[in-house]
Amino acid sequence: MRKSLVFLTGFMGSGKSTLGPLLAERLKYDFIDVDELIEDIEGKKIVDIFREKGEIYFRNTERKILIETVLKLSRFVVALGGGTITFADNLYLVKESGILVYLMANPEVLFQRIKHKTDRPLLLDHHGNVLPEGLLFDRILSLLKMREPFYLQADILVSTDEKSVEETVDEILKKLEGKIA
Ligand code: S3P
């Protein structure tokens, strides 16, 4: 059966929120960003949810919103959070409901894109400051290593290194042909 949900996964900085709206427009789908949905529903920034309630609370909330809201949509491109499919059986639920696209990027590229960002709680120290560059790079490497086995189970893999956003969207569209309604 052809599906009508396209999920974007990949590490923080891989381009999910940038590519998502463009891909949705080309497919004549709507776009939704799970992080933004969590922030709207909780009335708080993700960094504050992590600080005040911890990661487990965040993961449970993310999973609840995925199941109760996101998986019920159709004709949507969904930007997942970078860790969504690594928790509980979210990967299975996502793959069952739609086509999962992994936006691949090498660690150096990710590092350059996220090194000044203060809104990614997993990349901050205990005081909420961005990690020093060496530690940040090590953190990216270790998280990527843990997550790749999940990411690589996506239905479509697309490298984003050395490609414009438009080229990446074109490649995804080509790979989606015949797979979605
Ligand atoms: C996370 C990625 C973030 C956000 C949260 C946790 C992760 O989303 O969900 O900070 O575990 O990789 P982006 O991938 O959109 O930055």
JSON list of C-alpha atoms and ligand atoms in Angstrom, two decimals:
[
{"chain": "A", "resi": 1, "resn": "MET", "atom": "CA", "xyz": [0.00, 0.00, 0.00]},
{"chain": "A", "resi": 2, "resn": "ARG", "atom": "CA", "xyz": [1.30, 3.47, -0.84]},
{"chain": "A", "resi": 3, "resn": "LYS", "atom": "CA", "xyz": [1.80, 5.72, 2.14]},
{"chain": "A", "resi": 4, "resn": "SER", "atom": "CA", "xyz": [1.17, 9.41, 2.56]},
{"chain": "A", "resi": 5, "resn": "LEU", "atom": "CA", "xyz": [3.55, 10.35, 5.36]},
{"chain": "A", "resi": 6, "resn": "VAL", "atom": "CA", "xyz": [7.19, 11.13, 4.72]},
{"chain": "A", "resi": 7, "resn": "PHE", "atom": "CA", "xyz": [9.43, 11.29, 7.80]},
{"chain": "A", "resi": 8, "resn": "LEU", "atom": "CA", "xyz": [12.81, 12.99, 7.84]},
{"chain": "A", "resi": 9, "resn": "THR", "atom": "CA", "xyz": [15.37, 11.69, 10.28]},
{"chain": "A", "resi": 10, "resn": "GLY", "atom": "CA", "xyz": [19.04, 12.47, 10.81]},
{"chain": "A", "resi": 11, "resn": "PHE", "atom": "CA", "xyz": [21.39, 14.06, 13.27]},
{"chain": "A", "resi": 12, "resn": "MET", "atom": "CA", "xyz": [20.90, 17.58, 14.64]},
{"chain": "A", "resi": 13, "resn": "GLY", "atom": "CA", "xyz": [21.99, 19.91, 11.84]},
{"chain": "A", "resi": 14, "resn": "SER", "atom": "CA", "xyz": [21.33, 17.43, 9.04]},
{"chain": "A", "resi": 15, "resn": "GLY", "atom": "CA", "xyz": [18.74, 19.76, 7.50]},
{"chain": "A", "resi": 16, "resn": "LYS", "atom": "CA", "xyz": [15.42, 18.17, 8.44]},
{"chain": "A", "resi": 17, "resn": "SER", "atom": "CA", "xyz": [13.67, 21.45, 9.24]},
{"chain": "A", "resi": 18, "resn": "THR", "atom": "CA", "xyz": [15.18, 23.26, 6.25]},
{"chain": "A", "resi": 19, "resn": "LEU", "atom": "CA", "xyz": [14.48, 20.61, 3.63]},
{"chain": "A", "resi": 20, "resn": "GLY", "atom": "CA", "xyz": [11.12, 19.54, 5.04]},
{"chain": "A", "resi": 21, "resn": "PRO", "atom": "CA", "xyz": [9.01, 22.53, 3.94]},
{"chain": "A", "resi": 22, "resn": "LEU", "atom": "CA", "xyz": [10.57, 22.49, 0.44]},
{"chain": "A", "resi": 23, "resn": "LEU", "atom": "CA", "xyz": [9.95, 18.78, 0.03]},
{"chain": "A", "resi": 24, "resn": "ALA", "atom": "CA", "xyz": [6.37, 19.22, 1.27]},
{"chain": "A", "resi": 25, "resn": "GLU", "atom": "CA", "xyz": [5.74, 21.98, -1.24]},
{"chain": "A", "resi": 26, "resn": "ARG", "atom": "CA", "xyz": [6.98, 19.83, -4.13]},
{"chain": "A", "resi": 27, "resn": "LEU", "atom": "CA", "xyz": [4.80, 16.91, -3.01]},
{"chain": "A", "resi": 28, "resn": "LYS", "atom": "CA", "xyz": [1.81, 19.19, -2.34]},
{"chain": "A", "resi": 29, "resn": "TYR", "atom": "CA", "xyz": [1.87, 17.89, 1.22]},
{"chain": "A", "resi": 30, "resn": "ASP", "atom": "CA", "xyz": [1.80, 19.91, 4.46]},
{"chain": "A", "resi": 31, "resn": "PHE", "atom": "CA", "xyz": [4.80, 20.14, 6.75]},
{"chain": "A", "resi": 32, "resn": "ILE", "atom": "CA", "xyz": [5.13, 19.61, 10.48]},
{"chain": "A", "resi": 33, "resn": "ASP", "atom": "CA", "xyz": [8.15, 19.75, 12.76]},
{"chain": "A", "resi": 34, "resn": "VAL", "atom": "CA", "xyz": [7.88, 17.48, 15.80]},
{"chain": "A", "resi": 35, "resn": "ASP", "atom": "CA", "xyz": [10.14, 19.69, 17.93]},
{"chain": "A", "resi": 36, "resn": "GLU", "atom": "CA", "xyz": [7.91, 22.70, 17.23]},
{"chain": "A", "resi": 37, "resn": "LEU", "atom": "CA", "xyz": [4.82, 20.67, 18.05]},
{"chain": "A", "resi": 38, "resn": "ILE", "atom": "CA", "xyz": [6.33, 19.64, 21.39]},
{"chain": "A", "resi": 39, "resn": "GLU", "atom": "CA", "xyz": [7.20, 23.25, 22.17]},
{"chain": "A", "resi": 40, "resn": "ASP", "atom": "CA", "xyz": [3.66, 24.40, 21.30]},
{"chain": "A", "resi": 41, "resn": "ILE", "atom": "CA", "xyz": [1.96, 21.70, 23.33]},
{"chain": "A", "resi": 42, "resn": "GLU", "atom": "CA", "xyz": [4.27, 22.03, 26.35]},
{"chain": "A", "resi": 43, "resn": "GLY", "atom": "CA", "xyz": [4.40, 25.83, 26.08]},
{"chain": "A", "resi": 44, "resn": "LYS", "atom": "CA", "xyz": [8.17, 25.69, 26.56]},
{"chain": "A", "resi": 45, "resn": "LYS", "atom": "CA", "xyz": [11.37, 25.59, 24.57]},
{"chain": "A", "resi": 46, "resn": "ILE", "atom": "CA", "xyz": [12.97, 22.15, 24.26]},
{"chain": "A", "resi": 47, "resn": "VAL", "atom": "CA", "xyz": [16.06, 23.32, 26.08]},
{"chain": "A", "resi": 48, "resn": "ASP", "atom": "CA", "xyz": [13.85, 24.34, 29.05]},
{"chain": "A", "resi": 49, "resn": "ILE", "atom": "CA", "xyz": [11.95, 21.03, 28.99]},
{"chain": "A", "resi": 50, "resn": "PHE", "atom": "CA", "xyz": [15.27, 19.15, 29.23]},
{"chain": "A", "resi": 51, "resn": "ARG", "atom": "CA", "xyz": [16.54, 21.44, 31.98]},
{"chain": "A", "resi": 52, "resn": "GLU", "atom": "CA", "xyz": [13.42, 21.44, 34.10]},
{"chain": "A", "resi": 53, "resn": "LYS", "atom": "CA", "xyz": [12.10, 17.92, 33.55]},
{"chain": "A", "resi": 54, "resn": "GLY", "atom": "CA", "xyz": [14.95, 15.87, 32.09]},
{"chain": "A", "resi": 55, "resn": "GLU", "atom": "CA", "xyz": [15.46, 13.82, 28.94]},
{"chain": "A", "resi": 56, "resn": "ILE", "atom": "CA", "xyz": [13.19, 10.91, 29.90]},
{"chain": "A", "resi": 57, "resn": "TYR", "atom": "CA", "xyz": [10.25, 13.26, 30.33]},
{"chain": "A", "resi": 58, "resn": "PHE", "atom": "CA", "xyz": [11.08, 14.79, 26.92]},
{"chain": "A", "resi": 59, "resn": "ARG", "atom": "CA", "xyz": [11.30, 11.36, 25.24]},
{"chain": "A", "resi": 60, "resn": "ASN", "atom": "CA", "xyz": [7.97, 10.25, 26.72]},
{"chain": "A", "resi": 61, "resn": "THR", "atom": "CA", "xyz": [6.32, 13.47, 25.60]},
{"chain": "A", "resi": 62, "resn": "GLU", "atom": "CA", "xyz": [7.84, 13.17, 22.12]},
{"chain": "A", "resi": 63, "resn": "ARG", "atom": "CA", "xyz": [6.56, 9.59, 21.86]},
{"chain": "A", "resi": 64, "resn": "LYS", "atom": "CA", "xyz": [3.08, 10.50, 23.06]},
{"chain": "A", "resi": 65, "resn": "ILE", "atom": "CA", "xyz": [2.80, 13.33, 20.51]},
{"chain": "A", "resi": 66, "resn": "LEU", "atom": "CA", "xyz": [4.11, 11.03, 17.79]},
{"chain": "A", "resi": 67, "resn": "ILE", "atom": "CA", "xyz": [1.47, 8.40, 18.52]},
{"chain": "A", "resi": 68, "resn": "GLU", "atom": "CA", "xyz": [-1.48, 10.63, 19.36]},
{"chain": "A", "resi": 69, "resn": "THR", "atom": "CA", "xyz": [-1.01, 13.32, 16.74]},
{"chain": "A", "resi": 70, "resn": "VAL", "atom": "CA", "xyz": [1.67, 12.80, 14.12]},
{"chain": "A", "resi": 71, "resn": "LEU", "atom": "CA", "xyz": [1.00, 9.21, 13.08]},
{"chain": "A", "resi": 72, "resn": "LYS", "atom": "CA", "xyz": [-2.65, 10.06, 12.49]},
{"chain": "A", "resi": 73, "resn": "LEU", "atom": "CA", "xyz": [-1.85, 12.64, 9.82]},
{"chain": "A", "resi": 74, "resn": "SER", "atom": "CA", "xyz": [-1.82, 12.05, 6.11]},
{"chain": "A", "resi": 75, "resn": "ARG", "atom": "CA", "xyz": [-0.17, 13.93, 3.24]},
{"chain": "A", "resi": 76, "resn": "PHE", "atom": "CA", "xyz": [2.42, 15.43, 5.57]},
{"chain": "A", "resi": 77, "resn": "VAL", "atom": "CA", "xyz": [6.19, 15.69, 5.53]},
{"chain": "A", "resi": 78, "resn": "VAL", "atom": "CA", "xyz": [7.33, 15.30, 9.15]},
{"chain": "A", "resi": 79, "resn": "ALA", "atom": "CA", "xyz": [10.67, 16.54, 10.51]},
{"chain": "A", "resi": 80, "resn": "LEU", "atom": "CA", "xyz": [11.43, 14.24, 13.44]},
{"chain": "A", "resi": 81, "resn": "GLY", "atom": "CA", "xyz": [13.82, 15.19, 16.22]},
{"chain": "A", "resi": 82, "resn": "GLY", "atom": "CA", "xyz": [17.33, 13.77, 15.83]},
{"chain": "A", "resi": 83, "resn": "GLY", "atom": "CA", "xyz": [16.71, 11.23, 18.60]},
{"chain": "A", "resi": 84, "resn": "THR", "atom": "CA", "xyz": [13.06, 10.32, 17.96]},
{"chain": "A", "resi": 85, "resn": "ILE", "atom": "CA", "xyz": [13.59, 6.99, 16.21]},
{"chain": "A", "resi": 86, "resn": "THR", "atom": "CA", "xyz": [16.20, 5.85, 18.75]},
{"chain": "A", "resi": 87, "resn": "PHE", "atom": "CA", "xyz": [13.70, 5.68, 21.62]},
{"chain": "A", "resi": 88, "resn": "ALA", "atom": "CA", "xyz": [11.41, 2.74, 22.51]},
{"chain": "A", "resi": 89, "resn": "ASP", "atom": "CA", "xyz": [9.77, 1.34, 19.37]},
{"chain": "A", "resi": 90, "resn": "ASN", "atom": "CA", "xyz": [9.39, 4.71, 17.64]},
{"chain": "A", "resi": 91, "resn": "LEU", "atom": "CA", "xyz": [11.42, 3.50, 14.65]},
{"chain": "A", "resi": 92, "resn": "TYR", "atom": "CA", "xyz": [9.02, 0.63, 14.10]},
{"chain": "A", "resi": 93, "resn": "LEU", "atom": "CA", "xyz": [5.94, 2.88, 14.48]},
{"chain": "A", "resi": 94, "resn": "VAL", "atom": "CA", "xyz": [7.32, 5.44, 12.04]},
{"chain": "A", "resi": 95, "resn": "LYS", "atom": "CA", "xyz": [8.26, 2.86, 9.41]},
{"chain": "A", "resi": 96, "resn": "GLU", "atom": "CA", "xyz": [4.89, 1.23, 9.71]},
{"chain": "A", "resi": 97, "resn": "SER", "atom": "CA", "xyz": [3.09, 4.53, 9.05]},
{"chain": "A", "resi": 98, "resn": "GLY", "atom": "CA", "xyz": [5.19, 6.13, 6.35]},
{"chain": "A", "resi": 99, "resn": "ILE", "atom": "CA", "xyz": [8.42, 6.37, 4.40]},
{"chain": "A", "resi": 100, "resn": "LEU", "atom": "CA", "xyz": [11.46, 7.20, 6.48]},
{"chain": "A", "resi": 101, "resn": "VAL", "atom": "CA", "xyz": [14.21, 9.29, 4.86]},
{"chain": "A", "resi": 102, "resn": "TYR", "atom": "CA", "xyz": [17.66, 9.56, 6.48]},
{"chain": "A", "resi": 103, "resn": "LEU", "atom": "CA", "xyz": [19.53, 12.77, 5.74]},
{"chain": "A", "resi": 104, "resn": "MET", "atom": "CA", "xyz": [23.17, 11.75, 6.03]},
{"chain": "A", "resi": 105, "resn": "ALA", "atom": "CA", "xyz": [25.94, 14.23, 6.76]},
{"chain": "A", "resi": 106, "resn": "ASN", "atom": "CA", "xyz": [29.50, 13.64, 7.82]},
{"chain": "A", "resi": 107, "resn": "PRO", "atom": "CA", "xyz": [30.51, 14.66, 11.36]},
{"chain": "A", "resi": 108, "resn": "GLU", "atom": "CA", "xyz": [32.67, 17.59, 10.24]},
{"chain": "A", "resi": 109, "resn": "VAL", "atom": "CA", "xyz": [29.76, 19.09, 8.31]},
{"chain": "A", "resi": 110, "resn": "LEU", "atom": "CA", "xyz": [27.42, 18.59, 11.26]},
{"chain": "A", "resi": 111, "resn": "PHE", "atom": "CA", "xyz": [29.98, 20.13, 13.60]},
{"chain": "A", "resi": 112, "resn": "GLN", "atom": "CA", "xyz": [30.27, 23.26, 11.43]},
{"chain": "A", "resi": 113, "resn": "ARG", "atom": "CA", "xyz": [26.50, 23.62, 11.23]},
{"chain": "A", "resi": 114, "resn": "ILE", "atom": "CA", "xyz": [25.78, 23.24, 14.95]},
{"chain": "A", "resi": 115, "resn": "LYS", "atom": "CA", "xyz": [28.85, 24.48, 16.76]},
{"chain": "A", "resi": 116, "resn": "HIS", "atom": "CA", "xyz": [27.29, 27.83, 17.74]},
{"chain": "A", "resi": 117, "resn": "LYS", "atom": "CA", "xyz": [23.78, 26.59, 18.48]},
{"chain": "A", "resi": 118, "resn": "THR", "atom": "CA", "xyz": [22.53, 26.95, 22.04]},
{"chain": "A", "resi": 119, "resn": "ASP", "atom": "CA", "xyz": [19.16, 25.27, 21.50]},
{"chain": "A", "resi": 120, "resn": "ARG", "atom": "CA", "xyz": [20.35, 21.65, 21.42]},
{"chain": "A", "resi": 121, "resn": "PRO", "atom": "CA", "xyz": [20.37, 20.46, 25.07]},
{"chain": "A", "resi": 122, "resn": "LEU", "atom": "CA", "xyz": [22.36, 17.31, 24.28]},
{"chain": "A", "resi": 123, "resn": "LEU", "atom": "CA", "xyz": [25.25, 19.46, 23.07]},
{"chain": "A", "resi": 124, "resn": "LEU", "atom": "CA", "xyz": [25.46, 21.72, 26.13]},
{"chain": "A", "resi": 125, "resn": "ASP", "atom": "CA", "xyz": [27.37, 21.34, 29.38]},
{"chain": "A", "resi": 126, "resn": "HIS", "atom": "CA", "xyz": [25.68, 21.21, 32.79]},
{"chain": "A", "resi": 127, "resn": "HIS", "atom": "CA", "xyz": [25.57, 25.00, 32.97]},
{"chain": "A", "resi": 128, "resn": "GLY", "atom": "CA", "xyz": [23.77, 25.27, 29.63]},
{"chain": "A", "resi": 129, "resn": "ASN", "atom": "CA", "xyz": [26.83, 26.48, 27.73]},
{"chain": "A", "resi": 130, "resn": "VAL", "atom": "CA", "xyz": [27.91, 25.14, 24.35]},
{"chain": "A", "resi": 131, "resn": "LEU", "atom": "CA", "xyz": [30.65, 22.52, 24.83]},
{"chain": "A", "resi": 132, "resn": "PRO", "atom": "CA", "xyz": [34.22, 23.48, 23.92]},
{"chain": "A", "resi": 133, "resn": "GLU", "atom": "CA", "xyz": [34.91, 22.50, 20.30]},
{"chain": "A", "resi": 134, "resn": "GLY", "atom": "CA", "xyz": [36.95, 19.34, 20.99]},
{"chain": "A", "resi": 135, "resn": "LEU", "atom": "CA", "xyz": [34.36, 17.96, 23.39]},
{"chain": "A", "resi": 136, "resn": "LEU", "atom": "CA", "xyz": [31.54, 18.95, 21.06]},
{"chain": "A", "resi": 137, "resn": "PHE", "atom": "CA", "xyz": [33.11, 17.05, 18.18]},
{"chain": "A", "resi": 138, "resn": "ASP", "atom": "CA", "xyz": [33.59, 13.96, 20.39]},
{"chain": "A", "resi": 139, "resn": "ARG", "atom": "CA", "xyz": [29.99, 14.21, 21.52]},
{"chain": "A", "resi": 140, "resn": "ILE", "atom": "CA", "xyz": [28.77, 14.33, 17.91]},
{"chain": "A", "resi": 141, "resn": "LEU", "atom": "CA", "xyz": [30.91, 11.29, 17.06]},
{"chain": "A", "resi": 142, "resn": "SER", "atom": "CA", "xyz": [29.70, 9.22, 19.99]},
{"chain": "A", "resi": 143, "resn": "LEU", "atom": "CA", "xyz": [26.03, 10.11, 19.51]},
{"chain": "A", "resi": 144, "resn": "LEU", "atom": "CA", "xyz": [26.28, 9.38, 15.78]},
{"chain": "A", "resi": 145, "resn": "LYS", "atom": "CA", "xyz": [27.86, 6.01, 16.48]},
{"chain": "A", "resi": 146, "resn": "MET", "atom": "CA", "xyz": [25.02, 5.06, 18.82]},
{"chain": "A", "resi": 147, "resn": "ARG", "atom": "CA", "xyz": [22.38, 6.32, 16.42]},
{"chain": "A", "resi": 148, "resn": "GLU", "atom": "CA", "xyz": [23.59, 5.10, 13.04]},
{"chain": "A", "resi": 149, "resn": "PRO", "atom": "CA", "xyz": [22.14, 1.61, 13.51]},
{"chain": "A", "resi": 150, "resn": "PHE", "atom": "CA", "xyz": [18.73, 3.27, 13.83]},
{"chain": "A", "resi": 151, "resn": "TYR", "atom": "CA", "xyz": [19.19, 5.86, 11.09]},
{"chain": "A", "resi": 152, "resn": "LEU", "atom": "CA", "xyz": [20.43, 3.23, 8.64]},
{"chain": "A", "resi": 153, "resn": "GLN", "atom": "CA", "xyz": [17.13, 1.39, 8.87]},
{"chain": "A", "resi": 154, "resn": "ALA", "atom": "CA", "xyz": [15.45, 4.22, 6.96]},
{"chain": "A", "resi": 155, "resn": "ASP", "atom": "CA", "xyz": [13.74, 3.37, 3.67]},
{"chain": "A", "resi": 156, "resn": "ILE", "atom": "CA", "xyz": [15.66, 6.03, 1.77]},
{"chain": "A", "resi": 157, "resn": "LEU", "atom": "CA", "xyz": [19.21, 7.24, 2.46]},
{"chain": "A", "resi": 158, "resn": "VAL", "atom": "CA", "xyz": [20.35, 10.58, 1.05]},
{"chain": "A", "resi": 159, "resn": "SER", "atom": "CA", "xyz": [23.74, 12.17, 1.49]},
{"chain": "A", "resi": 160, "resn": "THR", "atom": "CA", "xyz": [23.50, 15.92, 2.05]},
{"chain": "A", "resi": 161, "resn": "ASP", "atom": "CA", "xyz": [27.25, 16.64, 1.94]},
{"chain": "A", "resi": 162, "resn": "GLU", "atom": "CA", "xyz": [28.31, 18.93, -0.91]},
{"chain": "A", "resi": 163, "resn": "LYS", "atom": "CA", "xyz": [24.78, 19.21, -2.24]},
{"chain": "A", "resi": 164, "resn": "SER", "atom": "CA", "xyz": [22.49, 22.20, -2.38]},
{"chain": "A", "resi": 165, "resn": "VAL", "atom": "CA", "xyz": [19.17, 21.97, -0.59]},
{"chain": "A", "resi": 166, "resn": "GLU", "atom": "CA", "xyz": [17.42, 21.88, -3.99]},
{"chain": "A", "resi": 167, "resn": "GLU", "atom": "CA", "xyz": [19.60, 19.01, -5.23]},
{"chain": "A", "resi": 168, "resn": "THR", "atom": "CA", "xyz": [18.88, 17.03, -2.08]},
{"chain": "A", "resi": 169, "resn": "VAL", "atom": "CA", "xyz": [15.13, 17.62, -2.42]},
{"chain": "A", "resi": 170, "resn": "ASP", "atom": "CA", "xyz": [15.27, 16.49, -6.07]},
{"chain": "A", "resi": 171, "resn": "GLU", "atom": "CA", "xyz": [17.09, 13.32, -5.06]},
{"chain": "A", "resi": 172, "resn": "ILE", "atom": "CA", "xyz": [14.54, 12.53, -2.34]},
{"chain": "A", "resi": 173, "resn": "LEU", "atom": "CA", "xyz": [11.67, 13.11, -4.77]},
{"chain": "A", "resi": 174, "resn": "LYS", "atom": "CA", "xyz": [13.23, 10.71, -7.26]},
{"chain": "A", "resi": 175, "resn": "LYS", "atom": "CA", "xyz": [13.70, 8.05, -4.59]},
{"chain": "A", "resi": 176, "resn": "LEU", "atom": "CA", "xyz": [10.12, 8.50, -3.36]},
{"chain": "A", "resi": 177, "resn": "GLU", "atom": "CA", "xyz": [8.65, 7.83, -6.81]},
{"chain": "A", "resi": 178, "resn": "GLY", "atom": "CA", "xyz": [6.19, 4.97, -6.69]},
{"chain": "A", "resi": 179, "resn": "LYS", "atom": "CA", "xyz": [6.41, 4.73, -2.90]},
{"chain": "A", "resi": 180, "resn": "ILE", "atom": "CA", "xyz": [3.89, 7.34, -1.77]},
{"chain": "A", "resi": 181, "resn": "ALA", "atom": "CA", "xyz": [0.30, 8.24, -2.55]},
{"chain": "B", "resi": 1, "resn": "S3P", "atom": "C1", "xyz": [17.54, 15.89, 19.74]},
{"chain": "B", "resi": 1, "resn": "S3P", "atom": "C2", "xyz": [17.39, 16.67, 18.62]},
{"chain": "B", "resi": 1, "resn": "S3P", "atom": "C3", "xyz": [16.60, 17.90, 18.60]},
{"chain": "B", "resi": 1, "resn": "S3P", "atom": "C4", "xyz": [15.53, 17.88, 19.70]},
{"chain": "B", "resi": 1, "resn": "S3P", "atom": "C5", "xyz": [16.16, 17.57, 21.02]},
{"chain": "B", "resi": 1, "resn": "S3P", "atom": "C6", "xyz": [16.87, 16.22, 21.03]},
{"chain": "B", "resi": 1, "resn": "S3P", "atom": "C7", "xyz": [18.35, 14.66, 19.65]},
{"chain": "B", "resi": 1, "resn": "S3P", "atom": "O1", "xyz": [15.98, 18.03, 17.33]},
{"chain": "B", "resi": 1, "resn": "S3P", "atom": "O2", "xyz": [14.54, 16.94, 19.41]},
{"chain": "B", "resi": 1, "resn": "S3P", "atom": "O3", "xyz": [17.07, 18.59, 21.31]},
{"chain": "B", "resi": 1, "resn": "S3P", "atom": "O4", "xyz": [18.22, 13.81, 20.53]},
{"chain": "B", "resi": 1, "resn": "S3P", "atom": "O5", "xyz": [19.12, 14.52, 18.67]},
{"chain": "B", "resi": 1, "resn": "S3P", "atom": "P1", "xyz": [16.77, 18.39, 15.96]},
{"chain": "B", "resi": 1, "resn": "S3P", "atom": "O6", "xyz": [17.33, 17.12, 15.42]},
{"chain": "B", "resi": 1, "resn": "S3P", "atom": "O7", "xyz": [15.67, 18.93, 15.10]},
{"chain": "B", "resi": 1, "resn": "S3P", "atom": "O8", "xyz": [17.80, 19.38, 16.31]}
]
